[in-house]
mmCIF file with all atom_site columns, C-alpha atoms in Angstrom:
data_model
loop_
_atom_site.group_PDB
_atom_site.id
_atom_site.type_symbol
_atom_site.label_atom_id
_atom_site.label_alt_id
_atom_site.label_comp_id
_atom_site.label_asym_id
_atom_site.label_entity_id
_atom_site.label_seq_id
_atom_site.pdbx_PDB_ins_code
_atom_site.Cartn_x
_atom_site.Cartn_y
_atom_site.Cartn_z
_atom_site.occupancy
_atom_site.B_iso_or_equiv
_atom_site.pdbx_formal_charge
_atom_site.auth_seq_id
_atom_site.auth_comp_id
_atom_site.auth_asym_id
_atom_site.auth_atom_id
_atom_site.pdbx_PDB_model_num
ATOM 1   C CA . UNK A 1 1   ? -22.305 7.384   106.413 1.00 63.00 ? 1   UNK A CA 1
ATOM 2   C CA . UNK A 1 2   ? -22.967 8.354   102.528 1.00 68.00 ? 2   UNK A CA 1
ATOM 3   C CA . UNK A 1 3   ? -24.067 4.104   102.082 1.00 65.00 ? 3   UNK A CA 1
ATOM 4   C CA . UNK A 1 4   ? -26.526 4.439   104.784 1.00 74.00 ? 4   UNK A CA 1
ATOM 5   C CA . UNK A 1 5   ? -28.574 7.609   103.191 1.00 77.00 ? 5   UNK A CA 1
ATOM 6   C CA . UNK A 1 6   ? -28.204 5.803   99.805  1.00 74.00 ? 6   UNK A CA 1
ATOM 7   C CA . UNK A 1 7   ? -29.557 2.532   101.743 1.00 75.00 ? 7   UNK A CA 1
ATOM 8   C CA . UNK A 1 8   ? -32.505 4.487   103.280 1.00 80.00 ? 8   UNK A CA 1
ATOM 9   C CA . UNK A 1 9   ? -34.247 6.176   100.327 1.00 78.00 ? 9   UNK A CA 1
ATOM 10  C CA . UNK A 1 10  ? -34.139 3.034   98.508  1.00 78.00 ? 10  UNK A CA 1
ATOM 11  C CA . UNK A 1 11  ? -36.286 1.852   101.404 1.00 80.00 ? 11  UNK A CA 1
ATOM 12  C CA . UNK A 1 12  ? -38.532 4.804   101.801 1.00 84.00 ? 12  UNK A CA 1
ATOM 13  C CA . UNK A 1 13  ? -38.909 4.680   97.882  1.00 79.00 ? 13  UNK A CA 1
ATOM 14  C CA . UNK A 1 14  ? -40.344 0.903   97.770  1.00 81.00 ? 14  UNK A CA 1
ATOM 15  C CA . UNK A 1 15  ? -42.060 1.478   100.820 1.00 82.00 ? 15  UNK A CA 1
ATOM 16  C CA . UNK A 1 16  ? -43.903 3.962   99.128  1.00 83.00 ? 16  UNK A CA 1
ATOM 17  C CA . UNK A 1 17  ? -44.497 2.178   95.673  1.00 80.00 ? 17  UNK A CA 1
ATOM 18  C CA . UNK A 1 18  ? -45.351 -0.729  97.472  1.00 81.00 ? 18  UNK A CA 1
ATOM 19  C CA . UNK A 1 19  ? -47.981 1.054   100.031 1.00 79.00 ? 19  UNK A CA 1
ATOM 20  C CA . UNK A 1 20  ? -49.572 3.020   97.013  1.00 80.00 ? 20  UNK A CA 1
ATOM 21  C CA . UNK A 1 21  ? -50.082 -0.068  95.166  1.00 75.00 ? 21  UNK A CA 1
ATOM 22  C CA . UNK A 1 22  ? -51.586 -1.842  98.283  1.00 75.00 ? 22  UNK A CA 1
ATOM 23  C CA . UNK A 1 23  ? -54.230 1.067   98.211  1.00 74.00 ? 23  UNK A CA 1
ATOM 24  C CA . UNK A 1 24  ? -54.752 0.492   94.553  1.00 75.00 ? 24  UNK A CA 1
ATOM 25  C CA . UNK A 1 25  ? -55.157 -3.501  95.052  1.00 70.00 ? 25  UNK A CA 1
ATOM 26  C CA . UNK A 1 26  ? -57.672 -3.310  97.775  1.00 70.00 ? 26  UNK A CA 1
ATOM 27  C CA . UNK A 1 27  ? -59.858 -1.472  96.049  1.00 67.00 ? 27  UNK A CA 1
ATOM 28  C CA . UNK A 1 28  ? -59.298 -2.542  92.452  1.00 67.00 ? 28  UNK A CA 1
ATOM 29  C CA . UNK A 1 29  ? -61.535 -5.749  90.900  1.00 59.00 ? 29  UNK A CA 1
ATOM 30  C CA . UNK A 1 30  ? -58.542 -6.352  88.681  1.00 57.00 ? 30  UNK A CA 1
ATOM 31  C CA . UNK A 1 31  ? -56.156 -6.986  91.857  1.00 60.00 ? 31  UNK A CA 1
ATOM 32  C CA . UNK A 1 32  ? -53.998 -10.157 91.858  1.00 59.00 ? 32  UNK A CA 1
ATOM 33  C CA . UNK A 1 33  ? -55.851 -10.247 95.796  1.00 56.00 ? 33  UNK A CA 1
ATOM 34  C CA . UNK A 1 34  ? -58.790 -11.239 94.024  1.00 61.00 ? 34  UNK A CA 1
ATOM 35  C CA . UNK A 1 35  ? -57.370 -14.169 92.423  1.00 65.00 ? 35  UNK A CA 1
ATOM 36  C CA . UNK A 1 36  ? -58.106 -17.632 93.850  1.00 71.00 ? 36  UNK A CA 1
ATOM 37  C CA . UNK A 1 37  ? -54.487 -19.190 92.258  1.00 77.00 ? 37  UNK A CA 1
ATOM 38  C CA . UNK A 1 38  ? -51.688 -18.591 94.894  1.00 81.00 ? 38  UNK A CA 1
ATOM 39  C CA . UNK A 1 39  ? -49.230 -19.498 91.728  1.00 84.00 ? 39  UNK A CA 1
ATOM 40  C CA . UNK A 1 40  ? -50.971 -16.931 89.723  1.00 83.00 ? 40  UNK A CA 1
ATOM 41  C CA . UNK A 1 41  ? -50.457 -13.967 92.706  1.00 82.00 ? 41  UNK A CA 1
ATOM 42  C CA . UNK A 1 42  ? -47.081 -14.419 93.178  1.00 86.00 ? 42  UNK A CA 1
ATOM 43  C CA . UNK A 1 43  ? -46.184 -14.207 89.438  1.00 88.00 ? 43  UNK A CA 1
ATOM 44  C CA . UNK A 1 44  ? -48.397 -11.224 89.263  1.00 85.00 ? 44  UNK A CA 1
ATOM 45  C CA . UNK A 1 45  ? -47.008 -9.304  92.724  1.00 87.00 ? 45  UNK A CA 1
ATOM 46  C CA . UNK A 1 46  ? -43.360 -10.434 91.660  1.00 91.00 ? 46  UNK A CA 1
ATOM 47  C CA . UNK A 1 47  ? -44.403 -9.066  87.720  1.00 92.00 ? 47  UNK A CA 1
ATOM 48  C CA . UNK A 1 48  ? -46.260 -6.006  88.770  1.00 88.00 ? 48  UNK A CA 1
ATOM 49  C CA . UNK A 1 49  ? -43.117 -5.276  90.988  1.00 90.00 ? 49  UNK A CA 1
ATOM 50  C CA . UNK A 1 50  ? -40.483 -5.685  88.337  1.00 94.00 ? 50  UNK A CA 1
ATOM 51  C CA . UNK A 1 51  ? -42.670 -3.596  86.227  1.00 91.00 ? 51  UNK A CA 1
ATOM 52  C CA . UNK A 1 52  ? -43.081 -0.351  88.605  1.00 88.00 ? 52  UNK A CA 1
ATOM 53  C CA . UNK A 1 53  ? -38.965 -0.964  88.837  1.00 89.00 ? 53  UNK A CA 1
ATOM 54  C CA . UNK A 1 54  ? -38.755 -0.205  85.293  1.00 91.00 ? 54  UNK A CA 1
ATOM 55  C CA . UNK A 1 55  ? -41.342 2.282   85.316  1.00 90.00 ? 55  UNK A CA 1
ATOM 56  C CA . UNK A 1 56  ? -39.196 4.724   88.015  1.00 86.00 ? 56  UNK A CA 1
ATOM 57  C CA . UNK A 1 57  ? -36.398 4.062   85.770  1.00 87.00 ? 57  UNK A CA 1
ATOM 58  C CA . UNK A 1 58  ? -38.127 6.430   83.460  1.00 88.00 ? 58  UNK A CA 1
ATOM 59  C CA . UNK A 1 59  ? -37.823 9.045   86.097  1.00 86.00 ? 59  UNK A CA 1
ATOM 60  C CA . UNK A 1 60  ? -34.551 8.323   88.128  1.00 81.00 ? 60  UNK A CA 1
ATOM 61  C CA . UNK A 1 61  ? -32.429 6.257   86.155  1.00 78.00 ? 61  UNK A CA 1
ATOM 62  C CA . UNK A 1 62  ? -29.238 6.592   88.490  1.00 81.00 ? 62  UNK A CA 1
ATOM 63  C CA . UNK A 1 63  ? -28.925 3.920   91.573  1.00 77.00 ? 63  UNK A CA 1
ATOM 64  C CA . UNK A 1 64  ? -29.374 5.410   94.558  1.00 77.00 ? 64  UNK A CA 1
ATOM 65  C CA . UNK A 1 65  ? -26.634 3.125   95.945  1.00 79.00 ? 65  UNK A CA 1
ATOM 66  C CA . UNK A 1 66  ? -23.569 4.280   94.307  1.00 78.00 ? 66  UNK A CA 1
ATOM 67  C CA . UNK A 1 67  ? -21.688 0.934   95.342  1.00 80.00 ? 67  UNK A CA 1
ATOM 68  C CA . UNK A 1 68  ? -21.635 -2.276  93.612  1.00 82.00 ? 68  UNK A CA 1
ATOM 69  C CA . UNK A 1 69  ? -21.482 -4.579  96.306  1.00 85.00 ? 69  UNK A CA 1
ATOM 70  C CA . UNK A 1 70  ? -23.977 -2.622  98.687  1.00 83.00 ? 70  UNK A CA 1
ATOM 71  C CA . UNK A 1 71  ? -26.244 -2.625  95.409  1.00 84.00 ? 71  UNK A CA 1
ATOM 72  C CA . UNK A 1 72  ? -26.611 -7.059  95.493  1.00 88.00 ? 72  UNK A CA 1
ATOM 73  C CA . UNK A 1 73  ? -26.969 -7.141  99.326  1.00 87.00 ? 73  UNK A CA 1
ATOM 74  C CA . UNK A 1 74  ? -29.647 -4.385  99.325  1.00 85.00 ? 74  UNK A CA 1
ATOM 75  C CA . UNK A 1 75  ? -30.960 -6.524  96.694  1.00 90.00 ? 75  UNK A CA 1
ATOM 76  C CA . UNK A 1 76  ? -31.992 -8.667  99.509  1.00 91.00 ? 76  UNK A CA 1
ATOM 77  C CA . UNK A 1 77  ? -32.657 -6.972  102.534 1.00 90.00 ? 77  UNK A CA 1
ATOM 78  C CA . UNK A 1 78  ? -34.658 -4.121  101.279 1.00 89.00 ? 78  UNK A CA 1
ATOM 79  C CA . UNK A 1 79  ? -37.252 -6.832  100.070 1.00 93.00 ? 79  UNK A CA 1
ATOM 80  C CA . UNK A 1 80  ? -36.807 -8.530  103.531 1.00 94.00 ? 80  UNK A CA 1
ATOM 81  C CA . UNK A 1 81  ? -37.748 -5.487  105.010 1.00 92.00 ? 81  UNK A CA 1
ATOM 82  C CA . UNK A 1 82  ? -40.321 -4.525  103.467 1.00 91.00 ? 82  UNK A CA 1
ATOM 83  C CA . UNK A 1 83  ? -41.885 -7.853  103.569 1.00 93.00 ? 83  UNK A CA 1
ATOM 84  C CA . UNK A 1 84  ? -41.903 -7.233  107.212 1.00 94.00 ? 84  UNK A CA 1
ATOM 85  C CA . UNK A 1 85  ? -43.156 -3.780  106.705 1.00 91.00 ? 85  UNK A CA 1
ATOM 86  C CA . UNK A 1 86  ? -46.111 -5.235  105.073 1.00 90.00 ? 86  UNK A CA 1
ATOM 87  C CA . UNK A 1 87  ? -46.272 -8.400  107.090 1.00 95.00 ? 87  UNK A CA 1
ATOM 88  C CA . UNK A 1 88  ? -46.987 -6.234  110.535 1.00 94.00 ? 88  UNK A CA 1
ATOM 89  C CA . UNK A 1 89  ? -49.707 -4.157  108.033 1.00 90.00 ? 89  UNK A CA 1
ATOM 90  C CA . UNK A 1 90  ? -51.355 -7.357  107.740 1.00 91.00 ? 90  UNK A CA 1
ATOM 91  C CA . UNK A 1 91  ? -51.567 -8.047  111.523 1.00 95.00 ? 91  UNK A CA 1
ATOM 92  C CA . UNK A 1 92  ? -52.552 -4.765  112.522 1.00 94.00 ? 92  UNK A CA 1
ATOM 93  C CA . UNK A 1 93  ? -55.291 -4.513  109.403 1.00 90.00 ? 93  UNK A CA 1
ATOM 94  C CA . UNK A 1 94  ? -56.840 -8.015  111.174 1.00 91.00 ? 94  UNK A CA 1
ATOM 95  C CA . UNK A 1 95  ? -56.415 -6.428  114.650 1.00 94.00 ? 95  UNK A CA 1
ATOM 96  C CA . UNK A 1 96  ? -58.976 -3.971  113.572 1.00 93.00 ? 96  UNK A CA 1
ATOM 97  C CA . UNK A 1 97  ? -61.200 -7.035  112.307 1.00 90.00 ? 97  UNK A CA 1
ATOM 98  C CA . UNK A 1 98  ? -60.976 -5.663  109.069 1.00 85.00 ? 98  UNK A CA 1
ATOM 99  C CA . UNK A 1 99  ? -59.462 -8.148  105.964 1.00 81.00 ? 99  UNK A CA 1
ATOM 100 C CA . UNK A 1 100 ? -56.038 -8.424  104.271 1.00 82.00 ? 100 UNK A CA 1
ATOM 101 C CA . UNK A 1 101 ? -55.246 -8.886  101.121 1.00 82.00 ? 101 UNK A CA 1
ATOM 102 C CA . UNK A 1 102 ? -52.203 -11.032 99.863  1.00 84.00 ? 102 UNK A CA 1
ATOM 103 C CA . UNK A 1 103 ? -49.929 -8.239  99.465  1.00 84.00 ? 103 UNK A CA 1
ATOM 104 C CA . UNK A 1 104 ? -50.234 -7.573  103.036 1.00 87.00 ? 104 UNK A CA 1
ATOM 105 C CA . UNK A 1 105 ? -48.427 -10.492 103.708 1.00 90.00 ? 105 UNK A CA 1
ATOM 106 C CA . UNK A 1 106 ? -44.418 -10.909 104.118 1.00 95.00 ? 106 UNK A CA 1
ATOM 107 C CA . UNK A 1 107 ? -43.733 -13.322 100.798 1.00 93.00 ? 107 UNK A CA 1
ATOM 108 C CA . UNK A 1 108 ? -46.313 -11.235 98.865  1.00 91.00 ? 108 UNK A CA 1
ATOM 109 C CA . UNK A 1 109 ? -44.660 -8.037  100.222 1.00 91.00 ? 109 UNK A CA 1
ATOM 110 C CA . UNK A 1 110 ? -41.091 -9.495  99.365  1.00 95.00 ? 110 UNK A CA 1
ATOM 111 C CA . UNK A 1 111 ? -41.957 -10.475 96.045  1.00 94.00 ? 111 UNK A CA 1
ATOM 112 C CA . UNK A 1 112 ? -43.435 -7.385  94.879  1.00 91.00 ? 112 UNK A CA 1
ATOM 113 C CA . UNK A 1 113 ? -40.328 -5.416  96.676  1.00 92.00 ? 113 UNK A CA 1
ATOM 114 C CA . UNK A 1 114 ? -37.691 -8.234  95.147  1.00 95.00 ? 114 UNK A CA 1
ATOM 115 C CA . UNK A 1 115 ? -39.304 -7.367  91.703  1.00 94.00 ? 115 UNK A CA 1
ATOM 116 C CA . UNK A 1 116 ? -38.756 -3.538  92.064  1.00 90.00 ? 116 UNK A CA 1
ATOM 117 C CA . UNK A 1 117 ? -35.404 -3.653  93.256  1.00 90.00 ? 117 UNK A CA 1
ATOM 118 C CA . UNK A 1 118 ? -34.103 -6.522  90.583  1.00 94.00 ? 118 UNK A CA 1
ATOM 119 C CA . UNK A 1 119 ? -35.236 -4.271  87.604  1.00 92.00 ? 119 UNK A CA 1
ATOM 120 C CA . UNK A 1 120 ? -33.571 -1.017  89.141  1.00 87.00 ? 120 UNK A CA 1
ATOM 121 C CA . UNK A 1 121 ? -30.767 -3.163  89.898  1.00 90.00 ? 121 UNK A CA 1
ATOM 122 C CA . UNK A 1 122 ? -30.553 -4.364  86.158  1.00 89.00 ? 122 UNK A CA 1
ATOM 123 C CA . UNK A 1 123 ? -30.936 -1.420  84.419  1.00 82.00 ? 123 UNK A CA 1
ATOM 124 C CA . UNK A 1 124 ? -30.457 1.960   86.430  1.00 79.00 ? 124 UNK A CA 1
ATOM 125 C CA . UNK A 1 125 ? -26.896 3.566   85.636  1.00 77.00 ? 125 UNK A CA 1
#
């Protein structure tokens, strides 16, 4: 039961890194949105992900999942899952009639959340 509350605020934690810095993007000029090279975004979202992993190091070095193994499969599914996440942001945003930006997409999404959770995964304790 302990794995699965370790397993969740990992999630709710990128969720909410990665939803704040979709707010910042759409409004920012600087935004890798705003760049026409596709190969240029996903460097930066995968970057810019990494980098907000080492930043929360700062402030919570320990992993929140205590076990190894759970640590290099959450690894993967916590990006999945967020890439959903921000994947059905997308289609609701365009449901509106309003437009996306990159991040709002699932490989954008999983990038920036693979980024994250590869530099907590590397350096927390």
């Amino acid at each position: 039961m302990e794995f699965l509350v370790e397993i969740v605020i990992e999630i709710i934690l990128q969720i909410a890194l990665e939803l704040g810095f979709e707010f910042t993007f759409r409004n920012s000029k600087l935004s890798p949105a705003k760049i026409d090279s596709k190969l240029f975004s996903l460097f930066s979202y995968a970057f810019l992900g990494f980098g907000i992993g080492c930043i929360t190091l700062v402030f919570h070095r320990e992993h929140f999942i205590t076990n190894l193994t759970l640590r290099k499969i959450n690894l993967l599914i916590t990006p999945l899952i967020l890439g959903y996440i921000m994947s059905y942001r997308g289609k609701v945003i365009r449901k509106r009639g309003d437009e996306t930006i990159r991040l709002e997409t699932f490989g954008y999404g999983f990038l920036f959340a693979f980024g994250l959770g590869l530099a907590r995964y590397l350096w927390g304790k």
